[in-house]
Amino acid sequence: PRPHPTFRVRPLTCTETRRGDQQVVHSLGDGAVHVSAARHDATFGFSAVFDAGASQEAVFEGSGMRQLVELAMDGFSCTVFAFGQTGSGKTYTLMGPLAQSEAQPASPALLGLMQRSFTCLLEQSQSRGSDLALSASYLEIYNEQVRDLLSPGPPCALPLRWSKTRGFYVENQLSVEFESLEAIVSLLLQGSQRRRTSAHALNRHSSRSHALLTVHIRSRAHHPPTLVLQASACPSKQGTLCFVDLAGSERVKETGSSGELSVEANSINRSLLALGHCISLLAKPRGKRTHIPYRDSKLTRLLARSLGGSGITLMVACISPSSRCLSETLSTLHYASCARRVTTRP
Ligand code: ADP
Ligand code: MG
């Protein structure tokens, strides 16, 4: 079994219910999503669809996230990315409500894909008895600048480079080793807090940046000292598991963004557009493919390997069921249907 494109419709929020929004998105079971509103009536098919009643655990088990963790442990480059408009439930799906309220720990039932994956990873690594070296890095892309969320001090931009052997990579990014669930969860919190506080200081919302947390999994092959010289005969594997919380798409007109805010919104939209463009080109049959413009944005450069090449990607499309979000919902659905056709060769 492989991870498969997953679609999640969140419940209507209190605000939406109070102002009388209609629920226009329904799951029909068997992977079908139905959108019905005044002038729209469409059904889309997905591998896995989760509606408002679905628990965090159901999403973890039903999306193939567990398999993705195992593939990363086997040495593959694995990526899960959540996309959809602002407020559609991306952060909730990845991290649960924990990242949004201050310090009080969320109920374990509400933990998101990330914490569940960390638990799975650490359990697996213990039960396999293999000697794994685990480390994590956490970056955000804000206004087309890559920033380290784990390094102390004010956020500064890191250069994004390319090399033949490594592909695109971020120079000088911090990678912190961890051995326990507490340690990695605290790195996640620390980084998310930085993402948020840097945002708050300037009165911005957290979802104005794309955030990428990557777990590096390296197997430390055990060699008796005399065998060290033959280490190459028993190659060590290195897999990665990357979680991408994309900033939401936004219509500049509607939010009345101006000045600095519209620069932000434009760079978010530009990078999402570049991502959509790459995905639609990748979705073409291999023979008809033209050059894929990964270089169009920092986001597509960082995701190049997982999107096109040797990676395995799990997409989670998040949407709000509200009638007010209809046009964004339709565009998320089209985007997701397109991305579904992308094939890679891990
Ligand atoms: P995004 O990251 O896409 O901007 P959030 O994850 O912050 O959106 O979700 C927006 C709001 O909806 C939050 O208050 C969140 O707690 C709530 N929410 C999202 N998904 C769910 C869900 N599946 N169940 C309950 N509440 C949800
Ligand atoms: Mg968010």
Short mmCIF file of C-alpha atoms and ligand atoms in Angstrom, two decimals:
data_model
loop_
_atom_site.label_atom_id
_atom_site.label_comp_id
_atom_site.label_asym_id
_atom_site.label_seq_id
_atom_site.Cartn_x
_atom_site.Cartn_y
_atom_site.Cartn_z
CA PRO A 1 0.00 0.00 0.00
CA ARG A 2 1.12 3.48 -0.86
CA PRO A 3 0.18 6.86 0.60
CA HIS A 4 -2.59 8.33 -1.52
CA PRO A 5 -3.95 11.80 -2.24
CA THR A 6 -6.20 12.69 0.61
CA PHE A 7 -8.98 15.17 0.87
CA ARG A 8 -10.27 16.61 4.13
CA VAL A 9 -13.37 18.69 4.65
CA ARG A 10 -13.37 20.38 8.03
CA PRO A 11 -16.55 21.05 10.02
CA LEU A 12 -18.19 24.48 9.74
CA THR A 13 -16.71 26.73 12.42
CA CYS A 14 -18.87 28.51 15.01
CA THR A 15 -18.46 31.79 13.16
CA GLU A 16 -19.55 30.23 9.90
CA THR A 17 -22.55 28.57 11.52
CA ARG A 18 -23.53 31.78 13.31
CA ARG A 19 -23.56 33.85 10.17
CA GLY A 20 -25.65 31.21 8.42
CA ASP A 21 -23.17 29.81 5.89
CA GLN A 22 -24.46 26.81 3.96
CA GLN A 23 -22.53 23.57 3.81
CA VAL A 24 -21.85 23.08 0.11
CA VAL A 25 -19.32 20.24 0.21
CA HIS A 26 -20.36 16.71 1.05
CA SER A 27 -18.57 13.41 1.08
CA LEU A 28 -20.54 10.73 -0.76
CA GLY A 29 -18.42 7.88 0.54
CA ASP A 30 -16.05 5.78 -1.56
CA GLY A 31 -13.78 8.73 -2.24
CA ALA A 32 -16.36 10.92 -3.93
CA VAL A 33 -16.76 14.57 -3.02
CA HIS A 34 -19.83 16.44 -4.07
CA VAL A 35 -19.99 20.22 -4.37
CA SER A 36 -23.44 21.68 -4.76
CA ALA A 37 -24.35 25.34 -4.80
CA ALA A 38 -26.52 27.66 -6.81
CA ARG A 39 -24.66 27.39 -10.10
CA HIS A 40 -22.28 24.55 -9.35
CA ASP A 41 -22.88 20.90 -9.13
CA ALA A 42 -19.83 18.72 -9.45
CA THR A 43 -18.46 15.46 -8.15
CA PHE A 44 -14.75 14.76 -7.75
CA GLY A 45 -13.09 11.43 -7.05
CA PHE A 46 -10.22 10.89 -4.63
CA SER A 47 -8.53 7.94 -3.02
CA ALA A 48 -9.42 8.99 0.47
CA VAL A 49 -11.96 11.51 1.64
CA PHE A 50 -12.45 12.58 5.23
CA ASP A 51 -15.43 14.62 6.26
CA ALA A 52 -16.19 16.75 9.28
CA GLY A 53 -16.62 13.77 11.58
CA ALA A 54 -13.23 12.22 10.83
CA SER A 55 -10.80 12.04 13.74
CA GLN A 56 -7.14 12.96 13.53
CA GLU A 57 -6.31 9.29 14.00
CA ALA A 58 -8.58 8.28 11.11
CA VAL A 59 -6.75 10.73 8.85
CA PHE A 60 -3.37 9.40 9.95
CA GLU A 61 -4.33 5.77 9.33
CA GLY A 62 -6.47 6.34 6.24
CA SER A 63 -4.08 8.56 4.31
CA GLY A 64 -1.22 6.07 4.31
CA MET A 65 0.87 8.35 6.53
CA ARG A 66 2.13 5.32 8.46
CA GLN A 67 3.47 3.75 5.25
CA LEU A 68 5.12 7.05 4.36
CA VAL A 69 7.01 7.00 7.68
CA GLU A 70 8.13 3.44 7.00
CA LEU A 71 9.28 4.33 3.48
CA ALA A 72 11.32 7.20 4.90
CA MET A 73 12.93 4.74 7.30
CA ASP A 74 13.78 2.55 4.32
CA GLY A 75 15.72 5.42 2.80
CA PHE A 76 13.20 7.19 0.57
CA SER A 77 12.61 10.95 0.37
CA CYS A 78 9.08 11.36 1.58
CA THR A 79 6.98 14.49 1.72
CA VAL A 80 3.54 15.26 2.98
CA PHE A 81 2.02 18.56 2.05
CA ALA A 82 -1.18 20.21 3.15
CA PHE A 83 -2.70 22.81 0.88
CA GLY A 84 -5.93 24.76 0.61
CA GLN A 85 -7.07 28.28 1.36
CA THR A 86 -6.37 30.11 4.61
CA GLY A 87 -8.53 28.66 7.38
CA SER A 88 -9.20 25.37 5.60
CA GLY A 89 -7.53 23.23 8.29
CA LYS A 90 -3.96 22.69 7.03
CA THR A 91 -2.22 23.46 10.30
CA TYR A 92 -4.90 21.60 12.24
CA THR A 93 -4.38 18.51 10.12
CA LEU A 94 -0.60 18.61 10.44
CA MET A 95 -0.21 19.69 14.06
CA GLY A 96 -3.63 19.72 15.70
CA PRO A 97 -4.93 22.69 17.66
CA LEU A 98 -1.75 22.68 19.78
CA ALA A 99 0.12 25.09 17.57
CA GLN A 100 -2.60 27.69 17.72
CA SER A 101 -3.24 28.11 21.42
CA GLU A 102 -0.51 29.07 23.85
CA ALA A 103 1.41 26.37 25.67
CA GLN A 104 -1.52 24.31 27.05
CA PRO A 105 -1.05 20.79 25.74
CA ALA A 106 -3.78 19.55 23.45
CA SER A 107 -5.62 16.32 24.13
CA PRO A 108 -3.74 13.37 22.59
CA ALA A 109 -6.76 12.60 20.42
CA LEU A 110 -6.28 15.94 18.64
CA LEU A 111 -2.60 15.56 17.80
CA GLY A 112 -1.95 15.96 14.10
CA LEU A 113 -0.14 13.98 11.42
CA MET A 114 3.24 15.30 12.55
CA GLN A 115 3.15 14.18 16.18
CA ARG A 116 1.61 10.86 15.15
CA SER A 117 4.37 10.33 12.61
CA PHE A 118 7.05 11.13 15.17
CA THR A 119 5.55 8.58 17.56
CA CYS A 120 5.40 5.99 14.82
CA LEU A 121 8.97 6.75 13.75
CA LEU A 122 10.41 6.39 17.24
CA GLU A 123 8.42 3.24 17.99
CA GLN A 124 9.48 1.66 14.72
CA SER A 125 13.09 2.57 15.19
CA GLN A 126 13.04 0.91 18.60
CA SER A 127 11.27 -2.22 17.44
CA ARG A 128 13.48 -2.64 14.40
CA GLY A 129 16.40 -2.49 16.76
CA SER A 130 18.30 -0.61 14.10
CA ASP A 131 20.64 2.11 15.06
CA LEU A 132 19.14 5.22 13.53
CA ALA A 133 20.48 8.72 13.75
CA LEU A 134 17.58 11.17 13.69
CA SER A 135 17.78 14.90 13.20
CA ALA A 136 15.38 17.64 12.22
CA SER A 137 15.48 20.94 10.41
CA TYR A 138 12.68 23.48 10.25
CA LEU A 139 12.48 26.26 7.69
CA GLU A 140 9.98 28.82 6.55
CA ILE A 141 9.70 30.62 3.25
CA TYR A 142 8.49 34.12 3.86
CA ASN A 143 8.38 36.71 1.08
CA GLU A 144 10.65 34.48 -1.02
CA GLN A 145 13.25 34.30 1.74
CA VAL A 146 14.27 31.05 3.37
CA ARG A 147 14.60 31.35 7.16
CA ASP A 148 15.74 28.90 9.79
CA LEU A 149 13.13 28.38 12.49
CA LEU A 150 15.46 26.46 14.80
CA SER A 151 18.46 28.74 14.99
CA PRO A 152 18.35 31.28 17.81
CA GLY A 153 18.34 35.02 17.21
CA PRO A 154 16.33 37.09 14.78
CA PRO A 155 15.38 35.28 11.58
CA CYS A 156 17.86 35.84 8.78
CA ALA A 157 17.66 34.72 5.18
CA LEU A 158 19.63 31.63 4.17
CA PRO A 159 20.94 31.06 0.64
CA LEU A 160 19.34 28.35 -1.45
CA ARG A 161 21.91 26.61 -3.64
CA TRP A 162 22.10 23.82 -6.15
CA SER A 163 24.69 21.13 -6.61
CA LYS A 164 24.87 18.11 -8.86
CA THR A 165 24.94 15.65 -6.00
CA ARG A 166 22.50 17.24 -3.60
CA GLY A 167 20.10 19.04 -5.91
CA PHE A 168 18.65 22.17 -4.32
CA TYR A 169 19.67 22.66 -0.71
CA VAL A 170 19.70 25.37 1.92
CA GLU A 171 23.13 26.46 3.02
CA ASN A 172 23.88 26.66 6.74
CA GLN A 173 20.54 25.33 7.87
CA LEU A 174 20.54 23.97 11.37
CA SER A 175 19.90 20.28 11.80
CA VAL A 176 19.24 19.26 15.38
CA GLU A 177 19.66 15.66 16.55
CA PHE A 178 16.93 14.10 18.64
CA GLU A 179 16.31 10.74 20.28
CA SER A 180 12.95 11.07 21.98
CA LEU A 181 9.40 12.09 21.19
CA GLU A 182 9.60 14.92 23.74
CA ALA A 183 12.67 16.31 22.01
CA ILE A 184 11.20 16.42 18.51
CA VAL A 185 7.85 17.73 19.72
CA SER A 186 9.67 20.49 21.54
CA LEU A 187 11.59 21.38 18.35
CA LEU A 188 8.29 21.55 16.52
CA LEU A 189 6.81 23.85 19.15
CA GLN A 190 9.90 26.00 19.33
CA GLY A 191 9.96 26.47 15.57
CA SER A 192 6.23 27.09 15.26
CA GLN A 193 6.45 29.64 18.04
CA ARG A 194 9.22 31.47 16.20
CA ARG A 195 7.18 31.36 13.06
CA ARG A 196 4.33 32.85 15.02
CA THR A 197 6.14 35.39 17.16
CA SER A 198 8.06 36.80 14.22
CA ALA A 199 4.68 37.06 12.60
CA HIS A 200 2.95 38.61 15.59
CA ALA A 201 5.51 41.34 16.06
CA LEU A 202 4.51 42.67 12.69
CA ASN A 203 0.87 41.83 13.14
CA ARG A 204 0.79 39.01 10.67
CA HIS A 205 -0.91 35.71 10.63
CA SER A 206 1.12 32.52 10.83
CA SER A 207 -0.10 31.21 7.54
CA ARG A 208 1.68 34.00 5.69
CA SER A 209 4.67 31.73 5.28
CA HIS A 210 5.26 28.19 4.01
CA ALA A 211 6.82 26.01 6.71
CA LEU A 212 8.89 22.88 6.06
CA LEU A 213 9.94 20.55 8.83
CA THR A 214 12.27 17.78 7.67
CA VAL A 215 13.29 14.72 9.66
CA HIS A 216 16.55 13.18 8.45
CA ILE A 217 16.82 9.47 9.11
CA ARG A 218 20.26 7.95 8.75
CA SER A 219 21.02 4.35 9.58
CA ARG A 220 24.31 4.09 11.43
CA ALA A 221 25.54 0.76 10.20
CA HIS A 222 27.19 -1.16 13.02
CA HIS A 223 30.63 -2.32 12.09
CA PRO A 224 33.15 -4.07 14.25
CA PRO A 225 36.36 -1.98 14.06
CA THR A 226 38.06 -4.39 11.66
CA LEU A 227 35.30 -4.00 9.15
CA VAL A 228 35.36 -0.25 8.99
CA LEU A 229 37.36 -0.24 5.79
CA GLN A 230 34.69 -2.27 4.10
CA ALA A 231 31.91 0.02 5.21
CA SER A 232 31.08 0.86 1.62
CA ALA A 233 30.08 -2.75 1.07
CA CYS A 234 27.25 -2.14 3.48
CA PRO A 235 25.96 1.28 2.47
CA SER A 236 24.13 3.36 5.01
CA LYS A 237 20.70 4.54 4.04
CA GLN A 238 19.45 8.05 4.39
CA GLY A 239 15.79 8.85 4.17
CA THR A 240 13.87 12.03 4.81
CA LEU A 241 10.38 12.81 5.96
CA CYS A 242 9.29 16.33 5.19
CA PHE A 243 6.11 18.05 6.39
CA VAL A 244 5.01 21.08 4.41
CA ASP A 245 2.44 23.50 5.77
CA LEU A 246 1.73 25.71 2.76
CA ALA A 247 0.51 29.24 3.24
CA GLY A 248 -3.04 29.62 2.00
CA SER A 249 -3.93 31.13 -1.30
CA GLU A 250 -5.60 34.48 -1.04
CA ARG A 251 -7.35 36.96 -3.22
CA VAL A 252 -5.69 40.29 -2.64
CA LYS A 253 -8.80 42.20 -3.67
CA GLU A 254 -11.04 40.49 -1.16
CA THR A 255 -8.88 40.95 1.91
CA GLY A 256 -8.10 44.51 1.00
CA SER A 257 -4.41 43.86 1.46
CA SER A 258 -2.25 46.78 0.56
CA GLY A 259 1.37 47.86 0.87
CA GLU A 260 3.47 45.34 2.76
CA LEU A 261 0.57 42.94 3.10
CA SER A 262 -0.01 42.81 -0.60
CA VAL A 263 3.69 42.14 -1.20
CA GLU A 264 3.23 39.18 1.12
CA ALA A 265 0.06 37.98 -0.53
CA ASN A 266 1.63 38.35 -3.94
CA SER A 267 4.68 36.32 -3.05
CA ILE A 268 2.48 33.62 -1.53
CA ASN A 269 0.31 33.56 -4.61
CA ARG A 270 3.30 33.61 -6.91
CA SER A 271 4.91 30.61 -5.22
CA LEU A 272 1.63 28.69 -5.12
CA LEU A 273 1.15 29.49 -8.78
CA ALA A 274 4.66 28.22 -9.53
CA LEU A 275 3.88 25.05 -7.58
CA GLY A 276 0.63 24.59 -9.47
CA HIS A 277 2.44 25.14 -12.75
CA CYS A 278 5.11 22.53 -11.98
CA ILE A 279 2.46 20.06 -10.87
CA SER A 280 0.38 20.53 -14.00
CA LEU A 281 3.47 19.99 -16.19
CA LEU A 282 4.47 16.94 -14.15
CA ALA A 283 0.98 15.55 -14.59
CA LYS A 284 1.52 15.24 -18.34
CA PRO A 285 2.59 11.87 -19.70
CA ARG A 286 6.33 11.40 -19.44
CA GLY A 287 6.93 11.58 -23.19
CA LYS A 288 5.11 14.89 -23.55
CA ARG A 289 6.81 16.60 -20.68
CA THR A 290 8.66 19.80 -21.22
CA HIS A 291 11.13 21.47 -18.93
CA ILE A 292 9.78 21.79 -15.38
CA PRO A 293 10.36 25.33 -14.09
CA TYR A 294 11.39 24.47 -10.52
CA ARG A 295 13.52 27.59 -10.45
CA ASP A 296 10.48 29.85 -10.55
CA SER A 297 10.18 30.00 -6.78
CA LYS A 298 12.01 28.99 -3.61
CA LEU A 299 9.13 26.70 -2.75
CA THR A 300 9.33 24.70 -5.96
CA ARG A 301 13.11 24.49 -5.68
CA LEU A 302 12.86 23.04 -2.20
CA LEU A 303 10.14 20.63 -3.26
CA ALA A 304 11.74 19.70 -6.59
CA ARG A 305 12.98 16.30 -5.50
CA SER A 306 9.80 15.24 -3.78
CA LEU A 307 7.57 16.48 -6.58
CA GLY A 308 9.20 15.22 -9.65
CA GLY A 309 12.13 13.00 -9.13
CA SER A 310 12.74 10.24 -6.72
CA GLY A 311 10.41 11.21 -3.92
CA ILE A 312 7.14 9.88 -2.58
CA THR A 313 4.57 12.51 -1.83
CA LEU A 314 1.36 12.47 0.15
CA MET A 315 -0.93 15.38 -0.60
CA VAL A 316 -3.62 16.45 1.78
CA ALA A 317 -6.08 18.88 0.25
CA CYS A 318 -7.94 20.79 2.95
CA ILE A 319 -11.16 22.65 2.39
CA SER A 320 -13.85 24.52 4.23
CA PRO A 321 -17.39 23.31 3.56
CA SER A 322 -18.79 26.84 3.65
CA SER A 323 -20.72 28.40 0.78
CA ARG A 324 -18.56 31.51 1.17
CA CYS A 325 -15.46 29.57 0.23
CA LEU A 326 -16.93 28.00 -2.88
CA SER A 327 -14.60 29.41 -5.49
CA GLU A 328 -11.47 28.62 -3.45
CA THR A 329 -12.83 25.13 -2.80
CA LEU A 330 -13.32 24.50 -6.49
CA SER A 331 -9.81 25.64 -7.26
CA THR A 332 -8.38 23.40 -4.50
CA LEU A 333 -10.31 20.48 -5.99
CA HIS A 334 -8.98 21.14 -9.49
CA TYR A 335 -5.46 21.53 -8.18
CA ALA A 336 -5.71 18.27 -6.27
CA SER A 337 -7.18 16.37 -9.23
CA CYS A 338 -4.30 17.57 -11.32
CA ALA A 339 -1.64 16.70 -8.75
CA ARG A 340 -3.12 13.21 -8.50
CA ARG A 341 -1.82 12.39 -11.95
CA VAL A 342 1.81 13.11 -11.11
CA THR A 343 3.93 9.99 -11.00
CA THR A 344 7.42 9.69 -9.60
CA ARG A 345 10.10 7.01 -9.67
CA PRO A 346 11.25 6.56 -6.10
P1 ADP B 1 -5.11 26.85 7.95
O1 ADP B 1 -3.85 26.35 8.56
O2 ADP B 1 -5.48 26.12 6.70
O3 ADP B 1 -5.12 28.33 7.75
P2 ADP B 1 -6.29 26.08 10.46
O4 ADP B 1 -5.69 24.72 10.59
O5 ADP B 1 -5.66 27.15 11.26
O6 ADP B 1 -6.34 26.53 8.95
O7 ADP B 1 -7.85 25.94 10.79
C1 ADP B 1 -8.72 27.04 10.86
C2 ADP B 1 -9.69 26.86 12.03
O8 ADP B 1 -10.52 25.71 11.86
C3 ADP B 1 -8.98 26.63 13.35
O9 ADP B 1 -9.67 27.29 14.36
C4 ADP B 1 -9.03 25.12 13.54
O10 ADP B 1 -8.98 24.76 14.92
C5 ADP B 1 -10.37 24.77 12.91
N1 ADP B 1 -10.33 23.42 12.30
C6 ADP B 1 -9.68 23.08 11.18
N2 ADP B 1 -9.86 21.78 10.87
C7 ADP B 1 -10.65 21.28 11.84
C8 ADP B 1 -11.22 19.98 12.10
N3 ADP B 1 -10.98 18.94 11.28
N4 ADP B 1 -11.99 19.84 13.20
C9 ADP B 1 -12.23 20.88 14.01
N5 ADP B 1 -11.73 22.12 13.83
C10 ADP B 1 -10.97 22.33 12.76
MG MG B 2 -2.07 27.44 8.96
#
